[in-house]
Short mmCIF file of C-alpha atoms in Angstrom, two decimals:
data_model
loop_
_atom_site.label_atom_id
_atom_site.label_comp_id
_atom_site.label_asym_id
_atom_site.label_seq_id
_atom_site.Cartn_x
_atom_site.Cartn_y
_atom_site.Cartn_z
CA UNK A 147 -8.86 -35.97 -0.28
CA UNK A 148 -5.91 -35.61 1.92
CA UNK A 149 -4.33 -33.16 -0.61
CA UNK A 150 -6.99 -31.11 -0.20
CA UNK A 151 -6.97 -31.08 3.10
CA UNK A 152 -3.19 -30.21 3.55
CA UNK A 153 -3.55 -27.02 0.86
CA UNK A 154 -7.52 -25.56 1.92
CA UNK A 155 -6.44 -24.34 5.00
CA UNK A 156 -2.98 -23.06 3.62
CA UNK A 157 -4.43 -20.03 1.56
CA UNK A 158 -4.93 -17.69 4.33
CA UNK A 159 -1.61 -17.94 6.12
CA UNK A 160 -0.31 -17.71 2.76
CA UNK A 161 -2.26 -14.19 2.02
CA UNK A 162 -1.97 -13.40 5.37
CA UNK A 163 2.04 -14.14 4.82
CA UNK A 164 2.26 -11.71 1.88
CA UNK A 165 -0.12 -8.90 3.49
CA UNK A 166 2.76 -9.20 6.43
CA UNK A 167 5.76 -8.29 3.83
CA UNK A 168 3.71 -5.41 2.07
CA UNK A 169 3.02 -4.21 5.68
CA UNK A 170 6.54 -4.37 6.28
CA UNK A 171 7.59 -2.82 3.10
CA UNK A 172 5.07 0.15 3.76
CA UNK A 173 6.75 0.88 6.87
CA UNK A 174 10.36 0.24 5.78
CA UNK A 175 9.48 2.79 3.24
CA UNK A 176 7.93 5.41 5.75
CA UNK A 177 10.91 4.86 7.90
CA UNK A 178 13.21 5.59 4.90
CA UNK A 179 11.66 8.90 4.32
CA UNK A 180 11.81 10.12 7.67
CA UNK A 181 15.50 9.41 7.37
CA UNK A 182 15.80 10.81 4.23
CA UNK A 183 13.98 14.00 5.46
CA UNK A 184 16.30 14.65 7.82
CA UNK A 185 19.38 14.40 5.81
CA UNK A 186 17.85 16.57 3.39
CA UNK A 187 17.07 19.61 6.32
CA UNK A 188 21.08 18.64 7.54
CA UNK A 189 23.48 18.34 4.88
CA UNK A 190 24.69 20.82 2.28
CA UNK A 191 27.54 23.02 2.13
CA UNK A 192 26.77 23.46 5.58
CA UNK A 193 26.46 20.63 7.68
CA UNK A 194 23.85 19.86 10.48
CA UNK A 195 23.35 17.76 13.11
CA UNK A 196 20.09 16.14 13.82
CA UNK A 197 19.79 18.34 16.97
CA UNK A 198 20.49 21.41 15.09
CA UNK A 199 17.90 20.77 12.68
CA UNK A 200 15.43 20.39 15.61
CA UNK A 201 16.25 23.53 16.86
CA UNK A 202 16.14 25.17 13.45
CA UNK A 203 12.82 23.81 12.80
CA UNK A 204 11.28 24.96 16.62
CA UNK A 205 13.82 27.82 17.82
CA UNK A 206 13.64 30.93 15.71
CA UNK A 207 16.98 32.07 18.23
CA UNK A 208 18.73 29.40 16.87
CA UNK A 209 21.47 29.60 14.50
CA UNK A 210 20.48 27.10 12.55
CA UNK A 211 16.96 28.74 11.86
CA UNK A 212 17.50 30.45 8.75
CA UNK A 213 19.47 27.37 7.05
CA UNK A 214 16.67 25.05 7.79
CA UNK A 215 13.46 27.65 7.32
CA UNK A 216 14.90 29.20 4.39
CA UNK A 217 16.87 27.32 2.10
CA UNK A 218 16.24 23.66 2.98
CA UNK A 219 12.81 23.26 4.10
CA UNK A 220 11.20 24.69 1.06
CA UNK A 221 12.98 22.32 -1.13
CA UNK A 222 12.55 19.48 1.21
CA UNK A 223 8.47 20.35 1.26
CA UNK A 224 9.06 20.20 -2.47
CA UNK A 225 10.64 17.49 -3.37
CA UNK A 226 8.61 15.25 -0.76
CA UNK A 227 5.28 16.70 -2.75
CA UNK A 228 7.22 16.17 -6.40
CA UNK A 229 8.45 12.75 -5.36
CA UNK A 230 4.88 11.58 -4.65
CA UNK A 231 3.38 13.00 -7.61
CA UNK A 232 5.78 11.27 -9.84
CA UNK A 233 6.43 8.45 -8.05
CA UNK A 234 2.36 7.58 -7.87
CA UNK A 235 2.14 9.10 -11.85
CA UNK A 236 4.42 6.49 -12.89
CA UNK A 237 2.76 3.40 -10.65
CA UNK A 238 -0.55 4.27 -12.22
CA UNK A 239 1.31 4.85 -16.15
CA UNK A 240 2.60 1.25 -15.69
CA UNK A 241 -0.57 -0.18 -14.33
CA UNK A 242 -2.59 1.61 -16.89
CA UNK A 243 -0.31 0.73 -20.43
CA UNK A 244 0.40 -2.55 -18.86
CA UNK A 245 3.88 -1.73 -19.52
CA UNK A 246 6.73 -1.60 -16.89
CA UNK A 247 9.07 0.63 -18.59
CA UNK A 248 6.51 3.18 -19.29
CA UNK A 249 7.08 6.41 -17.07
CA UNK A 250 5.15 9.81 -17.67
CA UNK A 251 8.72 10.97 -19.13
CA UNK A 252 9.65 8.16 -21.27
CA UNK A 253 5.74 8.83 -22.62
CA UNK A 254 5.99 12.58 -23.47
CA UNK A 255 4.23 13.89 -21.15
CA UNK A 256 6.84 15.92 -19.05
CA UNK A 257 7.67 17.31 -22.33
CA UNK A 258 4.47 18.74 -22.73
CA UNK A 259 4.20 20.23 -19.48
CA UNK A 260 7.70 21.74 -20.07
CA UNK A 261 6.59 22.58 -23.65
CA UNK A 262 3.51 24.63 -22.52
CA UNK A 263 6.31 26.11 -20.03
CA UNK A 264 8.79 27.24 -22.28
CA UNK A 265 5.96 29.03 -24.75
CA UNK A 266 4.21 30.64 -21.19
CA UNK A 267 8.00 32.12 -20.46
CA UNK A 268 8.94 32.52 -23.98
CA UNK A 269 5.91 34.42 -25.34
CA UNK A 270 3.67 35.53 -22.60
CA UNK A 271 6.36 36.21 -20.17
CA UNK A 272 5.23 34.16 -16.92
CA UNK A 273 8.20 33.38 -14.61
CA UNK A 274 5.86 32.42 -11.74
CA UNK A 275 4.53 29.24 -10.56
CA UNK A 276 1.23 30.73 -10.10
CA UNK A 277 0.90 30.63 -14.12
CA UNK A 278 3.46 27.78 -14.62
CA UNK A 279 1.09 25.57 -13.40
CA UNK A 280 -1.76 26.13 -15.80
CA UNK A 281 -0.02 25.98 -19.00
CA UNK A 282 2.08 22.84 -17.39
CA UNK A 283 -1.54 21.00 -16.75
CA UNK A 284 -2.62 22.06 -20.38
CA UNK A 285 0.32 20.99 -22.06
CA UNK A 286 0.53 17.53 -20.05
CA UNK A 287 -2.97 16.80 -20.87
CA UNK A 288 -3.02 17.70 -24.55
CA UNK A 289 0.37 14.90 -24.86
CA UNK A 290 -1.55 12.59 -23.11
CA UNK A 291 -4.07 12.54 -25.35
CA UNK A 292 -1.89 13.15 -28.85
CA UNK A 293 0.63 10.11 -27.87
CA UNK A 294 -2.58 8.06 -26.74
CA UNK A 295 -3.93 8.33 -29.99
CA UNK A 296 -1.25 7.95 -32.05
CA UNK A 297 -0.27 4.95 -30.32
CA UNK A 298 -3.46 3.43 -31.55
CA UNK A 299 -6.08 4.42 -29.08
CA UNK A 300 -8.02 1.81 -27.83
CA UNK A 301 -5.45 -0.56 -29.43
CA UNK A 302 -2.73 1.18 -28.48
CA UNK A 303 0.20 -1.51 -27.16
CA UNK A 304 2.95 -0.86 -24.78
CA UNK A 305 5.75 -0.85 -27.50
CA UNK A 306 3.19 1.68 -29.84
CA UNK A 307 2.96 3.69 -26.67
CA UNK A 308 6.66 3.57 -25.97
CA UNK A 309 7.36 5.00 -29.74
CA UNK A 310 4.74 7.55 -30.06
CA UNK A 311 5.74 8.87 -26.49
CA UNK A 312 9.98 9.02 -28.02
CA UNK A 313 8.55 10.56 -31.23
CA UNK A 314 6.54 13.58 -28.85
CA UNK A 315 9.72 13.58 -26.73
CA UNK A 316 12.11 14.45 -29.39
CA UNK A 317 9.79 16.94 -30.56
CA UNK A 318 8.86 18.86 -27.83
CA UNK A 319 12.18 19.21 -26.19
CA UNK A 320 13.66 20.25 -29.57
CA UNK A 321 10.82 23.33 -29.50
CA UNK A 322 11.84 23.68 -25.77
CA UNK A 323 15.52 24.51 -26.45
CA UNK A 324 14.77 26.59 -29.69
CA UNK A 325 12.86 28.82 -27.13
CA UNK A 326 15.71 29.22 -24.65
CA UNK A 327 17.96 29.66 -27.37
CA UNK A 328 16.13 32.46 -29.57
CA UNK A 329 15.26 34.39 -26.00
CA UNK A 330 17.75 35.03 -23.72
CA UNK A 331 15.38 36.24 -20.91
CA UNK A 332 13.88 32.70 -21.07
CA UNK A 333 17.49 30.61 -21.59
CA UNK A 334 18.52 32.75 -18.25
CA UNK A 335 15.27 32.05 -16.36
CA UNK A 336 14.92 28.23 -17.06
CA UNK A 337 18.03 26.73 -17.44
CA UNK A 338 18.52 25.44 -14.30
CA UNK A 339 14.85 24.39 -14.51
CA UNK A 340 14.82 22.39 -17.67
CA UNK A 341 16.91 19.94 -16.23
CA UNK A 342 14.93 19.37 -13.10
CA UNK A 343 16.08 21.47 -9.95
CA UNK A 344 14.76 21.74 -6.26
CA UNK A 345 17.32 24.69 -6.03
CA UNK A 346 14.78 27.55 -6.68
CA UNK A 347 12.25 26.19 -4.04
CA UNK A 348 10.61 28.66 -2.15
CA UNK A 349 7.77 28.31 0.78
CA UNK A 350 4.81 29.55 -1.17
CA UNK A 351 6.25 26.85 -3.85
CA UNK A 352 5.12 24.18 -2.14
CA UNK A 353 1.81 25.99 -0.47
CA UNK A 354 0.28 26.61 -4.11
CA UNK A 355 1.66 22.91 -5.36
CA UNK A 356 -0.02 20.86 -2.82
CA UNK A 357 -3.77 20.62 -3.35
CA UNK A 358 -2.92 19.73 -7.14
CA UNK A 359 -0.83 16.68 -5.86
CA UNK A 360 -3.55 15.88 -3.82
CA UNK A 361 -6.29 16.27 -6.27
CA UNK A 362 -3.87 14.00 -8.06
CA UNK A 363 -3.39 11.35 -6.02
CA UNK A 364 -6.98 10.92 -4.36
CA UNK A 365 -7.90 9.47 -7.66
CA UNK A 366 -5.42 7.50 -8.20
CA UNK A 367 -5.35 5.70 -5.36
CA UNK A 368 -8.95 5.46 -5.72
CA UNK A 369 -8.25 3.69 -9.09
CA UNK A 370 -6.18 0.73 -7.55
CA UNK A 371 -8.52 -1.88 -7.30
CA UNK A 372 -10.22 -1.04 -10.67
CA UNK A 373 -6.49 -0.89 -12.32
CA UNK A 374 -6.12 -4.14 -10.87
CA UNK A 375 -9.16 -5.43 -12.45
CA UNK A 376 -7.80 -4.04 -16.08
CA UNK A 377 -4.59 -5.80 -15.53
CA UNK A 378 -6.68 -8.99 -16.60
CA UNK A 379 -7.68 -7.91 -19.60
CA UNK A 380 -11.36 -5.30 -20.76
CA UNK A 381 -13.35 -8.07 -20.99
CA UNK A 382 -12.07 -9.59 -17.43
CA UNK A 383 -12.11 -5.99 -15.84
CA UNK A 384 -16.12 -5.96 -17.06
CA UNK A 385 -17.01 -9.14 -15.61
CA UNK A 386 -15.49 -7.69 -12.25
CA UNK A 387 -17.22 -4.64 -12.48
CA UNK A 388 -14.76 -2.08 -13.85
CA UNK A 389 -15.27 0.15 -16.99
CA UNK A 390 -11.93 0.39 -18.57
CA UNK A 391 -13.31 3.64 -20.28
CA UNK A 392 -13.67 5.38 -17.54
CA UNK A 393 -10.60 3.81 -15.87
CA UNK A 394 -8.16 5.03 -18.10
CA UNK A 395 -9.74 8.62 -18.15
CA UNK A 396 -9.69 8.94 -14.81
CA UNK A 397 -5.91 7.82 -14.82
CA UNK A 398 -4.96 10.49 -17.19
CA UNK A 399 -6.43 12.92 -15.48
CA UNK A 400 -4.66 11.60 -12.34
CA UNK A 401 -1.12 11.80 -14.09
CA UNK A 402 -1.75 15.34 -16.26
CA UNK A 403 -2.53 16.24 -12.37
CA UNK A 404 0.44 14.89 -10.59
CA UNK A 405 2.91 15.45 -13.36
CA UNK A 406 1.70 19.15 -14.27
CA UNK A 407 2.38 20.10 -10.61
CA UNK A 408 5.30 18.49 -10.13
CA UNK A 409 6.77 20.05 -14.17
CA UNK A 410 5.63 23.35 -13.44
CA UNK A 411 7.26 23.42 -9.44
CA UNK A 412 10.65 21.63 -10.49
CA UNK A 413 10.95 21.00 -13.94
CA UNK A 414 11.04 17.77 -16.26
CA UNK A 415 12.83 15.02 -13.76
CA UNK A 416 12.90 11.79 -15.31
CA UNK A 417 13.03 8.01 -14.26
CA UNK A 418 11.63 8.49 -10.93
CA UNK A 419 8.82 7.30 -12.43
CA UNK A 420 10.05 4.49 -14.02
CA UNK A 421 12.41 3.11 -10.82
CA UNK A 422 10.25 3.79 -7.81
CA UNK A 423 7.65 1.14 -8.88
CA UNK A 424 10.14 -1.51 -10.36
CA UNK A 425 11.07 -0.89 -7.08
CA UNK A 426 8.17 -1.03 -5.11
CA UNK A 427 6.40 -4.65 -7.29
CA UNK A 428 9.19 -6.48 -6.05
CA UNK A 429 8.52 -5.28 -2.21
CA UNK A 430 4.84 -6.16 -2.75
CA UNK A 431 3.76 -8.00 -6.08
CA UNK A 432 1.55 -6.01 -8.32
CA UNK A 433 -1.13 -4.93 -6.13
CA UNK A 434 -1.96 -1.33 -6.80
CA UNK A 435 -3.68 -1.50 -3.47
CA UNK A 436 -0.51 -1.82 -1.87
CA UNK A 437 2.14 -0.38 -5.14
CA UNK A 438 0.30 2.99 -5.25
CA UNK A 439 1.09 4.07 -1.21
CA UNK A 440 4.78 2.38 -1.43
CA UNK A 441 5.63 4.77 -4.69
CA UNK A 442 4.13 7.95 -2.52
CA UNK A 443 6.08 7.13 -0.01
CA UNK A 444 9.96 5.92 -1.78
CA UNK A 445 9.61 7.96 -4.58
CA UNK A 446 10.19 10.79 -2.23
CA UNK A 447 13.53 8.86 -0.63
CA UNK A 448 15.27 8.59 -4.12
CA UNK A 449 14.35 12.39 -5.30
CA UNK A 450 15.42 14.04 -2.15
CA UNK A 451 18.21 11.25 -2.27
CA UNK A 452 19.52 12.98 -5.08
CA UNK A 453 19.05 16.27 -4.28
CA UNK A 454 21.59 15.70 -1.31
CA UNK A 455 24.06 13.53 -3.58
CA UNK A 456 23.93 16.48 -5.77
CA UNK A 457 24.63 18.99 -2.60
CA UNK A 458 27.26 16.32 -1.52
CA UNK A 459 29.19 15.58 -4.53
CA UNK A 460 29.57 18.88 -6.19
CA UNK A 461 30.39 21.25 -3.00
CA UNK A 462 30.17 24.27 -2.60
CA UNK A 463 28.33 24.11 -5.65
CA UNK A 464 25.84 21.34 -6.60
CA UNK A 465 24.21 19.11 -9.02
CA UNK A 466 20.89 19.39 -9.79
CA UNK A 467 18.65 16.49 -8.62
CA UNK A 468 17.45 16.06 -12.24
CA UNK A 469 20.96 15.25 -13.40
CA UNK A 470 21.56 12.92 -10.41
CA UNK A 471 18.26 10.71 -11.10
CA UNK A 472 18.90 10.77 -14.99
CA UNK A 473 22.81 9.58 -14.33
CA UNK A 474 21.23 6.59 -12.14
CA UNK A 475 17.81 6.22 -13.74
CA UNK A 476 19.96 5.92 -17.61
CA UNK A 477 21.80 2.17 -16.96
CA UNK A 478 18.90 0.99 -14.95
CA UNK A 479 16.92 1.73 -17.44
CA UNK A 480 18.58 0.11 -20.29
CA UNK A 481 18.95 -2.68 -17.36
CA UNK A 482 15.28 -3.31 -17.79
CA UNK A 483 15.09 -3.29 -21.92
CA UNK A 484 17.60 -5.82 -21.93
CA UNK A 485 15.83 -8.12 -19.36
CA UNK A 486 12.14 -7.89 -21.22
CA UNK A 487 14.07 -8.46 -24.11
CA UNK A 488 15.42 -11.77 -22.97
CA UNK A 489 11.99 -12.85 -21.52
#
């Protein structure tokens, strides 16, 4: 009796313990892209001070005007839109394969999108965003499906998932590069984007990018609590009111969405996906309710993180952001084998 006295009354200060660190956490992470924003409109080969970048943002007489308007805000405006789409694609590929290494790269379907790229430059001769975008969807959707099903379907299992999504991988990027290498026109005019560049950002970029994000990521964070529910299990979810069916299609639309955009704007950037919401389930448990809005904000802090490491490191010239993630996303990644391993 007196047990149950002491520990009734301690489940709410508990929850409302935790729901005070995932509050914190969400605004630690909006604070962190504000920051981030700013050192991504001040440094480059040119440096800025947060004043100047104020006045280049609201003074068209200022000097710093045509730094900020046009070369770093476009690629700020896109990697703050690309950053969300992947970061939220990869919270919701995780959630959805029950797997924590899975990331829409690492499951083929970036190589799709930049598949269906590389044949709309190669053959058809699109170079513009405009018609990237519908070949990228098409190709991320038709992976999605192929590496789905031959991963088992409905009993498809992480590992299954993990090798199917390789196998596509190896494939598709293999096809990429015999593109670029049989057509010079196309080697010239993606090779800075198959390895995942903010460099060529312009405004209209980001203008023609945005309402696929968002008709991305209403969706998906839509789908939280009934991802939640599927974390228990089908049978669990369906006592709870979920249909798994329809959960899982609507996440794969969500991600051929958010990771079509974001392929077609930038190119194939990998392990933000995977990182942002290893990340982001330590801040605040496994709570898409909570995971989902964390990854669309910090996924944006470590692309446009590495977009200024690769301004920093490399001047005058620079790194592309895709490197940058792929040098620190690589060890962290085989970081995370090695642990599941052991457990």
């Amino acid at each position: 009796m007196e047990s149950s006295q002491i520990s009734g009354p301690a489940g709410p200060p508990r929850k409302r313990a935790e729901n005070g660190r995932r509050a914190a956490a969400l605004l630690g992470s909006a604070i962190a892209l504000a920051a981030v924003l700013v050192l991504s409109l001040g440094l480059g080969a040119r440096q800025l001070s947060p004043a100047e970048v104020w006045h280049g943002l609201v003074d068209p007489g200022s000097a710093a005007y045509t730094v900020v308007h046009q070369m770093r805000l476009p690629r700020t405006l896109l990697g703050l839109l690309a950053g969300v789409a992947l970061g939220v694609a990869g919270g919701v590929m995780q959630a959805l394969t029950r797997n924590p290494l899975a990331d829409p790269g690492l499951l083929g379907i970036n190589a799709g999108a930049s598949a269906a790229v590389a044949t709309a430059a190669g053959i058809f001769g699109v170079g513009t965003f405009q018609g990237y975008v519908w070949f990228a969807l098409a190709g991320a959707a038709a992976v999605s499906v192929l590496v789905y099903a031959v991963g088992g379907g409905r009993a498809a299992t992480p590992a299954r998932l993990a090798l199917a999504g390789a196998a596509v991988n190896a494939a598709l990027y293999s096809y990429v590069n015999g593109t670029m290498l049989l057509d010079s026109a196309s080697l010239e005019t993606m090779r800075f984007w198959t390895v995942g560049s903010l460099a060529s950002a312009q405004g209209e970029t980001s203008a023609m990018m945005a309402p696929f994000v968002v008709a991305g990521l209403l969706p998906a964070l839509a789908l939280a609590r009934p991802l939640n529910a599927l974390a228990l299990g089908d049978d669990s979810a369906r006592s709870l009111g979920a249909h798994p069916a329809r959960v899982r299609a609507g996440a794969i639309v969500a991600v051929t969405l958010l990771c079509g955009a974001a392929t077609a704007a930038c190119g194939p950037i990998v392990f933000v996906g995977l990182m942002v919401p290893h990340l982001v389930r330590a801040l605040t448990g496994p709570d898409q309710r909570w995971m989902l809005p964390c990854c669309a904000l910090l996924a944006p802090v470590l692309l446009l993180g590495a977009d200024v490491l690769g301004r920093l490191v490399a001047r005058p010239g620079e790194l592309q952001a895709g490197i940058v993630t792929a040098v620190l996303g690589g060890p962290l990644f085989l970081y995370f084998v090695r642990r599941k391993v052991r457990a």
